[in-house]
Each structure stands twice: as C-alpha cells, then as structure tokens.
Coordinates of C-alpha atoms and ligand atoms in Angstrom, one line a residue:
M1 CA 19.1 -56.5 194.6
T2 CA 16.5 -55.7 192.3
G3 CA 16.9 -56.4 188.7
A4 CA 16.4 -52.6 186.9
V5 CA 19.2 -51.3 185.3
I6 CA 19.4 -47.2 185.2
R7 CA 21.0 -45.7 182.6
V8 CA 23.1 -43.0 184.3
S9 CA 24.9 -39.7 183.1
E10 CA 25.9 -38.6 186.3
I11 CA 25.4 -38.5 190.1
F12 CA 26.7 -35.6 192.3
G13 CA 26.1 -33.6 195.0
P14 CA 25.1 -32.6 197.5
T15 CA 24.7 -29.2 196.2
I16 CA 21.3 -26.8 195.9
Q17 CA 18.3 -26.9 193.7
G18 CA 18.8 -24.6 191.4
E19 CA 15.1 -24.2 190.2
G20 CA 11.2 -24.5 191.0
V21 CA 9.2 -25.7 194.0
L22 CA 12.9 -26.8 195.7
I23 CA 14.7 -24.0 195.0
G24 CA 17.8 -23.8 197.4
Q25 CA 17.2 -27.0 198.9
P26 CA 20.0 -29.3 199.6
T27 CA 19.9 -32.6 197.0
V28 CA 22.1 -35.2 195.5
F29 CA 21.3 -35.2 191.8
V30 CA 21.2 -38.6 189.7
R31 CA 20.7 -37.4 186.1
T32 CA 20.3 -40.2 183.8
G33 CA 21.3 -40.6 180.2
G34 CA 18.3 -40.5 177.1
C35 CA 15.8 -38.2 176.1
D36 CA 13.0 -38.5 174.1
Y37 CA 12.9 -34.5 173.2
R38 CA 15.6 -32.9 171.6
C39 CA 14.9 -28.7 172.9
S40 CA 16.6 -26.5 170.7
W41 CA 18.1 -24.8 174.1
C42 CA 18.7 -27.8 175.8
D43 CA 21.2 -27.1 178.5
T44 CA 22.2 -30.7 179.4
L45 CA 23.3 -32.3 176.1
H46 CA 26.0 -34.3 177.6
A47 CA 22.4 -36.2 179.0
V48 CA 20.9 -36.3 175.7
D49 CA 22.7 -36.0 173.0
S50 CA 23.7 -39.9 171.5
E51 CA 27.4 -38.7 171.0
H52 CA 27.4 -38.9 174.5
R53 CA 25.9 -42.6 175.0
E54 CA 29.1 -43.7 175.7
E55 CA 29.2 -41.8 179.0
W56 CA 26.0 -43.2 180.4
R57 CA 26.7 -46.1 182.7
P58 CA 24.2 -48.7 182.8
M59 CA 23.8 -48.8 186.6
A60 CA 22.3 -51.8 189.2
V61 CA 20.0 -50.0 191.6
D62 CA 21.9 -51.2 194.7
D63 CA 24.9 -49.1 193.0
V64 CA 23.1 -46.1 192.3
W65 CA 21.7 -46.2 195.9
S66 CA 25.6 -46.8 197.3
A67 CA 26.6 -43.6 195.7
V68 CA 23.5 -41.3 196.5
V69 CA 24.2 -42.7 200.1
R70 CA 28.1 -42.3 200.2
L71 CA 27.8 -38.7 198.9
S72 CA 25.0 -37.7 201.3
G73 CA 27.2 -39.4 204.2
G74 CA 24.1 -41.4 205.0
V75 CA 22.2 -38.6 206.1
P76 CA 18.3 -38.5 204.2
L77 CA 17.8 -35.9 202.3
T78 CA 15.7 -35.1 198.7
V79 CA 17.2 -36.9 195.8
S80 CA 16.6 -35.0 192.4
L81 CA 15.7 -37.3 189.7
S82 CA 16.9 -35.6 186.5
G83 CA 18.1 -35.9 182.8
G84 CA 17.4 -36.2 179.9
N85 CA 14.2 -37.8 180.7
P86 CA 14.3 -39.9 183.8
A87 CA 10.8 -41.0 182.9
I88 CA 12.2 -43.4 180.3
Q89 CA 14.5 -45.0 183.0
P90 CA 13.2 -47.8 185.4
L91 CA 13.2 -45.9 188.6
G92 CA 10.4 -47.3 190.8
P93 CA 12.8 -49.8 193.0
L94 CA 15.4 -47.1 193.1
I95 CA 12.5 -44.7 194.8
A96 CA 11.1 -47.6 196.9
R97 CA 14.7 -48.2 198.2
G98 CA 15.5 -44.8 199.0
R99 CA 12.3 -44.0 200.8
G100 CA 12.6 -47.0 203.0
D101 CA 16.0 -45.4 203.8
G102 CA 14.0 -42.2 204.7
Y103 CA 15.2 -40.0 201.7
R104 CA 12.7 -38.0 199.8
F105 CA 12.6 -37.7 195.9
A106 CA 11.7 -35.6 193.4
L107 CA 11.7 -35.5 189.6
E108 CA 11.4 -33.3 186.7
T109 CA 10.2 -34.4 183.2
Q110 CA 8.6 -32.6 180.2
G111 CA 5.5 -34.9 180.6
S112 CA 5.9 -37.2 177.8
V113 CA 6.0 -40.4 179.4
A114 CA 3.7 -41.1 182.4
R115 CA 4.7 -44.1 185.3
D116 CA 2.9 -45.3 187.6
W117 CA 5.6 -45.4 190.0
F118 CA 4.9 -41.4 190.0
A119 CA 2.4 -41.7 193.0
D120 CA 5.5 -43.1 194.8
L121 CA 7.6 -39.5 194.5
D122 CA 7.5 -36.7 196.8
T123 CA 7.7 -34.1 194.3
L124 CA 6.9 -34.2 190.4
V125 CA 7.9 -31.4 188.2
L126 CA 6.3 -31.7 185.0
S127 CA 8.0 -29.1 182.7
P128 CA 6.4 -28.9 179.4
K129 CA 8.5 -27.4 176.5
P130 CA 7.6 -24.1 175.0
P131 CA 7.2 -23.2 171.6
S132 CA 10.9 -21.9 171.8
S133 CA 12.2 -25.2 172.1
G134 CA 10.7 -26.7 169.0
M135 CA 8.9 -29.4 170.7
E136 CA 5.2 -30.4 170.1
T137 CA 3.6 -30.9 173.5
D138 CA 1.3 -34.3 173.7
F139 CA -1.4 -33.5 176.1
A140 CA -2.9 -36.8 176.2
K141 CA 0.3 -37.7 177.7
L142 CA 0.3 -34.7 179.9
D143 CA -3.0 -35.5 181.4
D144 CA -1.6 -39.2 182.1
C145 CA 1.4 -37.7 183.9
V146 CA -0.8 -35.9 186.4
A147 CA -3.5 -38.9 186.5
M148 CA -0.3 -41.2 187.5
A149 CA 1.1 -39.0 190.3
A150 CA -2.8 -39.5 191.5
G151 CA -2.6 -36.4 194.0
H152 CA 0.2 -38.4 196.1
P153 CA 3.4 -36.2 195.5
T154 CA 3.3 -32.6 195.2
T155 CA 2.9 -31.9 191.6
V156 CA 3.9 -28.6 190.0
L157 CA 4.1 -27.2 186.6
K158 CA 7.4 -25.3 185.4
F159 CA 7.8 -23.6 182.5
V160 CA 11.0 -22.1 180.9
V161 CA 10.0 -18.9 179.2
F162 CA 12.2 -17.1 176.3
D163 CA 9.3 -14.8 174.7
D164 CA 5.8 -13.9 174.4
R165 CA 4.8 -16.9 172.6
D166 CA 6.2 -19.2 175.1
Y167 CA 4.8 -17.0 178.1
A168 CA 1.2 -17.5 176.0
Y169 CA 1.7 -21.2 176.2
A170 CA 2.6 -21.5 179.9
R171 CA -0.7 -19.5 180.6
D172 CA -3.0 -22.0 178.2
V173 CA -1.5 -25.1 180.0
A174 CA -1.8 -23.7 183.7
R175 CA -5.3 -23.2 182.7
R176 CA -5.9 -26.6 181.9
Y177 CA -4.7 -28.0 185.3
T178 CA -5.8 -25.1 187.3
S179 CA -5.0 -27.1 190.9
L180 CA -1.4 -27.2 190.0
P181 CA 0.8 -24.5 191.4
V182 CA 3.0 -23.2 188.5
Y183 CA 6.5 -21.8 188.6
L184 CA 8.1 -19.6 185.8
Q185 CA 11.5 -19.1 184.7
P186 CA 13.6 -17.2 182.4
G187 CA 15.3 -19.3 179.7
N188 CA 19.3 -19.1 179.4
H189 CA 19.8 -19.0 175.9
T190 CA 23.3 -19.9 175.7
P191 CA 23.7 -23.6 176.5
P192 CA 27.7 -24.6 176.5
P193 CA 28.7 -26.8 173.9
P194 CA 28.9 -30.5 174.7
D195 CA 32.4 -30.7 175.8
D196 CA 32.5 -27.2 177.3
D197 CA 32.6 -26.9 181.1
S198 CA 32.7 -23.3 181.2
A199 CA 30.6 -21.2 183.2
T200 CA 30.0 -18.8 180.6
V201 CA 26.4 -17.9 180.5
D202 CA 24.7 -14.0 179.2
I203 CA 23.7 -13.1 183.0
E204 CA 22.4 -10.0 181.8
G205 CA 20.4 -11.2 179.2
V206 CA 19.0 -13.9 182.0
M207 CA 18.0 -10.9 184.1
N208 CA 16.7 -9.1 181.6
R209 CA 14.3 -11.8 180.7
M210 CA 13.5 -12.3 184.3
L211 CA 12.5 -8.6 184.7
W212 CA 10.5 -8.7 181.6
L213 CA 8.8 -12.0 182.9
V214 CA 7.8 -10.5 186.6
D215 CA 6.3 -7.4 184.7
K216 CA 4.1 -9.9 182.5
V217 CA 3.0 -11.8 185.5
I218 CA 2.6 -8.5 187.6
D219 CA 0.2 -6.9 184.7
D220 CA -1.5 -9.7 183.8
R221 CA -2.4 -10.0 187.7
W222 CA -1.2 -13.8 187.4
F223 CA -0.7 -13.8 191.2
D224 CA -0.8 -17.8 191.4
A225 CA 2.3 -17.9 189.4
G226 CA 6.0 -17.8 191.0
V227 CA 8.9 -16.2 189.2
L228 CA 12.2 -18.1 189.6
P229 CA 15.7 -17.5 188.2
Q230 CA 17.8 -20.7 188.0
L231 CA 20.1 -20.1 191.0
H232 CA 22.8 -22.8 190.0
V233 CA 23.0 -20.6 186.6
L234 CA 23.6 -17.4 188.5
L235 CA 25.8 -19.1 191.0
W236 CA 27.7 -21.6 188.8
G237 CA 27.1 -20.5 185.2
N238 CA 26.7 -23.9 183.0
R239 CA 29.1 -25.6 184.9
R240 CA 28.3 -29.5 185.1
G241 CA 28.2 -31.3 188.5
V242 CA 27.7 -28.4 190.7
Ligands
SF4_1 FE1 16.9 -31.4 177.2 FE2 14.7 -31.6 178.8 FE3 14.3 -31.1 176.3 FE4 15.5 -33.1 177.1 S1 13.4 -32.5 177.7 S2 15.9 -32.1 175.1 S3 16.6 -32.7 178.6 S4 15.7 -29.7 177.7

C-alpha cells in the first residue's frame, strides 16, 4: 500500500477514447478533481469547479487501482488519466502499480505542471489552451513538461480550435516543438451546466467547424497535422461517464 492519496472526480469505463492519438481505443478513465485553469469553454466543470469539490473523493492508490481492475475485468488496457488537470495529483504510484499489472497509461494535461513521473507514461497528451480559452500559456512550464517526458512516452500535442486566433496559436506552438505529432479538434461550444447530464450539443456547429478546420489545414499544406472530431461528443453528446 502506498501513501499517495488521489482526488478523484470519477472512474468509469471501459469505453472508447474519444479524441486525439488514441481515438477509438478501449480505455478506463480515471478523472481527477481540480484544475489550475478555468477555460471559458471547459466541458468538464464537474472536475474543475470548486462547487463540485464535495464530490471529489480522496482515494488511496489501492482503491483507485481496485476500481480500474474491476471495471476492466482484470484485462490490461489503456488507463486514461484525465481531469481537471491530472498533473496536479500524485499519480506516480498509481502508474507504477498499474504498469506492474501490464496496463498502459495515457495522461492529458494542459502542460502547466511538469512531473517526473511523466516519463513512466505510455502516452502524454499536451493540450495547451488557445486564446479562446481565456488562459495564458506559460511556455517555460510547457517546455518542462516536454523535458520531463524525456522521450519515453509517446508525446503529442493536441489543440482545441474555435477560430482563426486559436488556429494561429496551434501553428505557432507546433513550430516550437517540431518533433511532436499534432492533433487538431474543432471546439464544442456548448458545455452543459455542471448539473446537466443532457446530451445536447450543437452537432451541426461542431461539424461546420470541423469542415472549416480541414480546409485550413489543407490550404496551409500543414500535412503533419491530424484533424479529428471528439468522437464521444458525436456519439453521446456531453453526457458524463461514457
Ligand atoms: Fe477544463 Fe481542461 Fe481548461 Fe482545466 S485545462 S479548465 S479541465 S478545459
């Protein structure tokens, strides 16, 4: 038993990873509670907003791991560490525990906090937030995150893009880290109110933004970039726990 306590918003799955480099792959999600950002369009406010703090359970590593093993039936798969910002939680012991059982780990973060245990991941998704989020990127910290991964996990960049400014930001950041694969996804403008479990999403708006984004990438001959929708939003809207 390790002493690390992880603040958990929800553990669910198996389902499929809905975005980025692992899109379509079966996964169990461990969503941690708490974030050092507050993006204007955040679609996981239940794991960010302090109003929901009461729902976040402090869990021992053994308890988190038991839940993952139970959900996956003991069959190793990729565990997606998400949030909130999972990098602010002590996840190193959980990763070590799971890898010992043959599981793989992917973590997505905005890149504001670097951890030495990033090097123990299988996949690190750095998703710096563009201007439409209202957040400012600290590039020294993002550099630290890339350095901490030290080339061990597959490290990729993922950008949510709503408009031309976001696109230009993604282009600039990608030029800073030329060795990292890039994934772009159209933003979903309609985060539900925190307590709304509805599937309501402006699918037409998302798909129009996707078409616009494809045109941008092709016109720019940005042939290293992958353009993907949020598959889970198309399938299930903004529902939690799928
Ligand atoms: Fe939400 Fe992610 Fe922004 Fe945190 S970094 S506020 S989880 S979108």
